[in-house]
PDB file of C-alpha atoms in Angstrom:
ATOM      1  CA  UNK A   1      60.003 109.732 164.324  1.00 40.00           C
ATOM      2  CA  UNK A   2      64.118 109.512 164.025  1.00 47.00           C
ATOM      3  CA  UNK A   3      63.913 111.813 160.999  1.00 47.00           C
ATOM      4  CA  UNK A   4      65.240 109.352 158.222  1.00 53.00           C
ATOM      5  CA  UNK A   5      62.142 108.995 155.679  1.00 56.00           C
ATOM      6  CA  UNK A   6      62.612 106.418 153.195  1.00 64.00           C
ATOM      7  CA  UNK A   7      61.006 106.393 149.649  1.00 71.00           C
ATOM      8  CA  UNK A   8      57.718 104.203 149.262  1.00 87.00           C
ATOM      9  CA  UNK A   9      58.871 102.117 147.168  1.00 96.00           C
ATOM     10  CA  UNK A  10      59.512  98.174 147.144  1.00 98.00           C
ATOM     11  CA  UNK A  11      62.854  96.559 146.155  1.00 97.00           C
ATOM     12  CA  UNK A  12      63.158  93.079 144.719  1.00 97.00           C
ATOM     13  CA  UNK A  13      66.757  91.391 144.308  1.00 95.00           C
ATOM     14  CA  UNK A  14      66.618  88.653 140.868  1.00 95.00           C
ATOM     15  CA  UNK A  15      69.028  86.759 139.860  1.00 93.00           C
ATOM     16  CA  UNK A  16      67.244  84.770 137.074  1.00 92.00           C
ATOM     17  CA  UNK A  17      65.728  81.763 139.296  1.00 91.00           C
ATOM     18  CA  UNK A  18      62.633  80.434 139.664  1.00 92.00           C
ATOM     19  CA  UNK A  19      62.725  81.553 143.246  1.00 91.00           C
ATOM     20  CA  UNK A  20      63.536  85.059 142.417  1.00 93.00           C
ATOM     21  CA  UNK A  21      61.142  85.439 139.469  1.00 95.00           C
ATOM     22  CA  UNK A  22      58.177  84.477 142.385  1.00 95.00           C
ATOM     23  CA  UNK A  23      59.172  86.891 144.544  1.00 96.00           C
ATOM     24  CA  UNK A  24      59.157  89.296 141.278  1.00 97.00           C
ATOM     25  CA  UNK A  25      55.546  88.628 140.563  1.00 96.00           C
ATOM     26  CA  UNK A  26      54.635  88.955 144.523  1.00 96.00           C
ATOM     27  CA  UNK A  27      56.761  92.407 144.290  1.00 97.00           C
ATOM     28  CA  UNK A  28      54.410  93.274 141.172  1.00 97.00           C
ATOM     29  CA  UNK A  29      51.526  92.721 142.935  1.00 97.00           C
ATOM     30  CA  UNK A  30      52.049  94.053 145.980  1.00 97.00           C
ATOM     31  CA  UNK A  31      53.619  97.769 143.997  1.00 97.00           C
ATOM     32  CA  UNK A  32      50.567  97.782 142.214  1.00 96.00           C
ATOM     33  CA  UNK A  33      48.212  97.139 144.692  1.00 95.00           C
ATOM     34  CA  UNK A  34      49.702  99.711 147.137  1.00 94.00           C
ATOM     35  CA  UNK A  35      50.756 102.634 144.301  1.00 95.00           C
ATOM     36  CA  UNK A  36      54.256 102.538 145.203  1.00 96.00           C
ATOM     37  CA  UNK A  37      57.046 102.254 142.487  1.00 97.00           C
ATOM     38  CA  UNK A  38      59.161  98.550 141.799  1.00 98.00           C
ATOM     39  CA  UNK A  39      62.790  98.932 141.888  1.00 98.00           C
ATOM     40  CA  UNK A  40      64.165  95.502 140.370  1.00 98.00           C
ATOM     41  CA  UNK A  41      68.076  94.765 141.579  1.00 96.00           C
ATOM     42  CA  UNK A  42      70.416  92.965 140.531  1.00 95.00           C
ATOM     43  CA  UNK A  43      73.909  92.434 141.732  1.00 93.00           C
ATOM     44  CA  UNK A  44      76.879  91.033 140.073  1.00 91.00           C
ATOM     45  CA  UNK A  45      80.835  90.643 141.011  1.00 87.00           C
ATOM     46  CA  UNK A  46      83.907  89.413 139.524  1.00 78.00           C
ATOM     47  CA  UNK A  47      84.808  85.757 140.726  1.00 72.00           C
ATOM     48  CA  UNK A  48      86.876  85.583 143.940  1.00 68.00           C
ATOM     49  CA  UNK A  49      90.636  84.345 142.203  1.00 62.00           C
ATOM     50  CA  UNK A  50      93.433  84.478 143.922  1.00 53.00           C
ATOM     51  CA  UNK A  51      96.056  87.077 144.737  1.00 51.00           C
ATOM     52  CA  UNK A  52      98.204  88.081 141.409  1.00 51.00           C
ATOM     53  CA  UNK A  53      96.377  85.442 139.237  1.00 52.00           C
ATOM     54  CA  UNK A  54      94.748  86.733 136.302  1.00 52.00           C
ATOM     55  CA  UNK A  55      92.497  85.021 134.745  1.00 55.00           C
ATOM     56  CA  UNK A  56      91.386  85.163 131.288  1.00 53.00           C
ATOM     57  CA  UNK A  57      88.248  85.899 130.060  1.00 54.00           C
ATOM     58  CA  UNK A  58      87.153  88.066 133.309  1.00 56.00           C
ATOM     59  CA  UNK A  59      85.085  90.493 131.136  1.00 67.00           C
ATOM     60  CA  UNK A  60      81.300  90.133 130.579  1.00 83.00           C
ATOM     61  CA  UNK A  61      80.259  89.876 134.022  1.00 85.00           C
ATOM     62  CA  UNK A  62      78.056  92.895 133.924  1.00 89.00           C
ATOM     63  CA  UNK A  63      76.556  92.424 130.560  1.00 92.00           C
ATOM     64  CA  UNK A  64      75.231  89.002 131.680  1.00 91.00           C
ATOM     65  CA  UNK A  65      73.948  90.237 134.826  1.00 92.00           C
ATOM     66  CA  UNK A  66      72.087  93.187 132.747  1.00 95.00           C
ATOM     67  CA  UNK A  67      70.879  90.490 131.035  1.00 96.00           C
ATOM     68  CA  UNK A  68      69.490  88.364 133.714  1.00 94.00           C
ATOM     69  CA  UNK A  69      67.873  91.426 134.877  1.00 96.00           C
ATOM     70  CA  UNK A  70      66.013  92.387 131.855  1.00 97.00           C
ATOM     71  CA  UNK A  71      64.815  88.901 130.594  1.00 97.00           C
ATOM     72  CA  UNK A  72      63.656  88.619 134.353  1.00 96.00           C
ATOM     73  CA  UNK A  73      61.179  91.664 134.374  1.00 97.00           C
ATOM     74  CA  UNK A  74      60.446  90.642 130.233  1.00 97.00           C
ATOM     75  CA  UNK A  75      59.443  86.680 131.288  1.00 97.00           C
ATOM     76  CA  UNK A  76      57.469  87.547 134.848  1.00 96.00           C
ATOM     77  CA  UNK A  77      55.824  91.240 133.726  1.00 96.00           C
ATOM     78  CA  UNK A  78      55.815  90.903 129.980  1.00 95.00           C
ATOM     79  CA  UNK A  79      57.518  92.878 127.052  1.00 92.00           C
ATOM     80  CA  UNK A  80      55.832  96.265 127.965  1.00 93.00           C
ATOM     81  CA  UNK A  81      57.423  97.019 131.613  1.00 93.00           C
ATOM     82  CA  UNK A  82      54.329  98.741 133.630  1.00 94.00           C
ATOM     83  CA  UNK A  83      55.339 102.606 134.373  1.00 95.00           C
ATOM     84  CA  UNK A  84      55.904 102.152 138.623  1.00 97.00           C
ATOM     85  CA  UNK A  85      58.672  99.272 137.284  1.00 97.00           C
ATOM     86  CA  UNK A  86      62.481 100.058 137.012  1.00 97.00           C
ATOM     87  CA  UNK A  87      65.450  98.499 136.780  1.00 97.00           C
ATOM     88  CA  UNK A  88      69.239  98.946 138.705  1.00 97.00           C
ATOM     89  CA  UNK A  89      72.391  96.868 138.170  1.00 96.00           C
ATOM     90  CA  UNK A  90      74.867  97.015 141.334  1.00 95.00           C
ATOM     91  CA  UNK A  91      78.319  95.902 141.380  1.00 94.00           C
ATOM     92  CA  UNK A  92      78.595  94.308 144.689  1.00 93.00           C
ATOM     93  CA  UNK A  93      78.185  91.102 146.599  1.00 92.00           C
ATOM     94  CA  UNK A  94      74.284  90.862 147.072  1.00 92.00           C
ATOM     95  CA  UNK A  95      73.733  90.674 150.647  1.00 93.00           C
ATOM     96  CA  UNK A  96      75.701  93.597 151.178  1.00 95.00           C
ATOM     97  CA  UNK A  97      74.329  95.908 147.890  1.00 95.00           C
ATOM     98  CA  UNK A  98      70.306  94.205 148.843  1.00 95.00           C
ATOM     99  CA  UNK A  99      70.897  95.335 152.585  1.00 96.00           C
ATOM    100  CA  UNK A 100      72.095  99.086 151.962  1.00 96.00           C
ATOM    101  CA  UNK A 101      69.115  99.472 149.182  1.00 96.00           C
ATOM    102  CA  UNK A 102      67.051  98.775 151.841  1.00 96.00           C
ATOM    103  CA  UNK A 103      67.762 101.919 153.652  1.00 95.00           C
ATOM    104  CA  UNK A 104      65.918 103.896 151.192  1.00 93.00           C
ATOM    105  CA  UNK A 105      62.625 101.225 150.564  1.00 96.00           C
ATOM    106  CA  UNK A 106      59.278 100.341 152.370  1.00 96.00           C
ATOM    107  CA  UNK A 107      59.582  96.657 151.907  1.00 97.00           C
ATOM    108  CA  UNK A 108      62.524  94.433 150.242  1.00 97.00           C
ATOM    109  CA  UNK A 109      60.958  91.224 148.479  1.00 97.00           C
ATOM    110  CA  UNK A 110      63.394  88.153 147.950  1.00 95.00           C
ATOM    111  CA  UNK A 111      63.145  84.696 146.884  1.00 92.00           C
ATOM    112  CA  UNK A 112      63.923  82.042 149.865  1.00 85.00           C
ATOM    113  CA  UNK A 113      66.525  80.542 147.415  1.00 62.00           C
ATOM    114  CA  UNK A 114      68.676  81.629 144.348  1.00 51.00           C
ATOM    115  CA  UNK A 115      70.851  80.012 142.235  1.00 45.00           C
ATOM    116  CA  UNK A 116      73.513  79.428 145.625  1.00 48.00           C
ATOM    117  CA  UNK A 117      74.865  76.235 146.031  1.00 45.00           C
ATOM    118  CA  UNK A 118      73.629  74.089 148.409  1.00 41.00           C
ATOM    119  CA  UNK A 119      69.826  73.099 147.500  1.00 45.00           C
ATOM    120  CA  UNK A 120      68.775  71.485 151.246  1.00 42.00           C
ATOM    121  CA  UNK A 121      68.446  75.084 152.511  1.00 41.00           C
ATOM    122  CA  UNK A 122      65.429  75.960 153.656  1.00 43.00           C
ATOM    123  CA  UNK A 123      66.380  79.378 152.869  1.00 51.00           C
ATOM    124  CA  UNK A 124      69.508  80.877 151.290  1.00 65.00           C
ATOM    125  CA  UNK A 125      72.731  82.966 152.537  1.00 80.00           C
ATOM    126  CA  UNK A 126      71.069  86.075 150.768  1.00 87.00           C
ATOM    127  CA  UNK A 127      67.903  86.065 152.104  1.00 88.00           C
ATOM    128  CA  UNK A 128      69.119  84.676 155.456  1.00 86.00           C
ATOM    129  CA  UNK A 129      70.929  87.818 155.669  1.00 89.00           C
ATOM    130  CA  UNK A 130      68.428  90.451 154.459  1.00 91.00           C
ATOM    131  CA  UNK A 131      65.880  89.164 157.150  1.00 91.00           C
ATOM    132  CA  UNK A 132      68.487  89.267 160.230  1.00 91.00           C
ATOM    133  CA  UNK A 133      69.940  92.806 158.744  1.00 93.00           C
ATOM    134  CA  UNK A 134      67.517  94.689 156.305  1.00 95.00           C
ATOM    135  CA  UNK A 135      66.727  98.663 156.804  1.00 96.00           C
ATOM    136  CA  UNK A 136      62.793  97.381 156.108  1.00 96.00           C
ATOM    137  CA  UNK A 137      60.432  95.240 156.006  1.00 96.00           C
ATOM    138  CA  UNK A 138      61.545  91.772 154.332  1.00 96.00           C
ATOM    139  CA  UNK A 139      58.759  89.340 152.356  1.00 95.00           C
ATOM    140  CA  UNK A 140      60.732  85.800 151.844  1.00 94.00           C
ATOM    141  CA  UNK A 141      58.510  84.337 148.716  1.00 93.00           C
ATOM    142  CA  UNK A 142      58.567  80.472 148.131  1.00 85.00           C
ATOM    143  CA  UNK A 143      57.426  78.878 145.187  1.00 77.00           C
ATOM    144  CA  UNK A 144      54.792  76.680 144.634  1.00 68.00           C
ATOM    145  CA  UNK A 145      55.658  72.853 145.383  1.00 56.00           C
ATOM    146  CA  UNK A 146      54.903  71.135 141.956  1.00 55.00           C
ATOM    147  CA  UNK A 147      52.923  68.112 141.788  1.00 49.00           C
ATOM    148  CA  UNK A 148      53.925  64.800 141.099  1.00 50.00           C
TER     149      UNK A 148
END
């Protein structure tokens, strides 16, 4: 062993999409299953603006992340949050904040897309760079293909 020991726990980033709120249930599942506690991230950050602008109307960011988070665990686990389930807010850019969180975790559970920009990915930025960088374990969920 190298010494570190790292809490048996599993981490799930959300960020509100149907991608994330998959991976959610999987991370539900899979804490319950094995007895280990649910830590449920989020991550926000102040738009990138340029140098000396100041924008109006910067403020809010956090609430509406907080939000996010909290109508993500209500809609996927229901109203009454099981007792292995918390929550954490981050300020930070997610790869980054989802990547050093892993340090401490047994497995990190992601969706293979969030609300990013270009929808032809196979899998997003985020995700992308959990797998190639994560301090555990990382479970990319898809969601189900919906029938025409």
């Amino acid at each position: 062993m190298d010494g570190t020991s790292k809490t048996a726990k599993i981490i799930v980033g959300v960020d509100g999409s149907e991608e994330s709120l998959e991976a959610l249930r999987h991370a539900a599942r899979l804490a319950q299953t094995s007895e280990v506690a649910l830590e449920v991230l989020a991550c926000w950050e102040y738009p990138r603006m340029y140098t000396g602008f100041v924008a109006a109307g910067v403020e809010g960011f956090a609430e509406a992340a907080e939000k996010v988070l909290q109508d993500s665990v209500t809609k996927t686990l229901g109203a009454e949050r099981p007792a292995f389930v918390s929550t954490k807010l981050i300020h930070g850019p997610a790869p980054l904040t989802l990547i050093n969180a892993s340090s401490d975790a047994s497995m990190l559970v992601l969706g293979r897309r969030g609300h990013g920009g270009f929808g032809g990915l196979l899998v997003g930025s985020v995700s992308s760079a959990c797998v190639a960088h994560a301090h555990c374990p990382v479970l990319v969920v898809h969601t189900q293909r919906k029938q025409n």
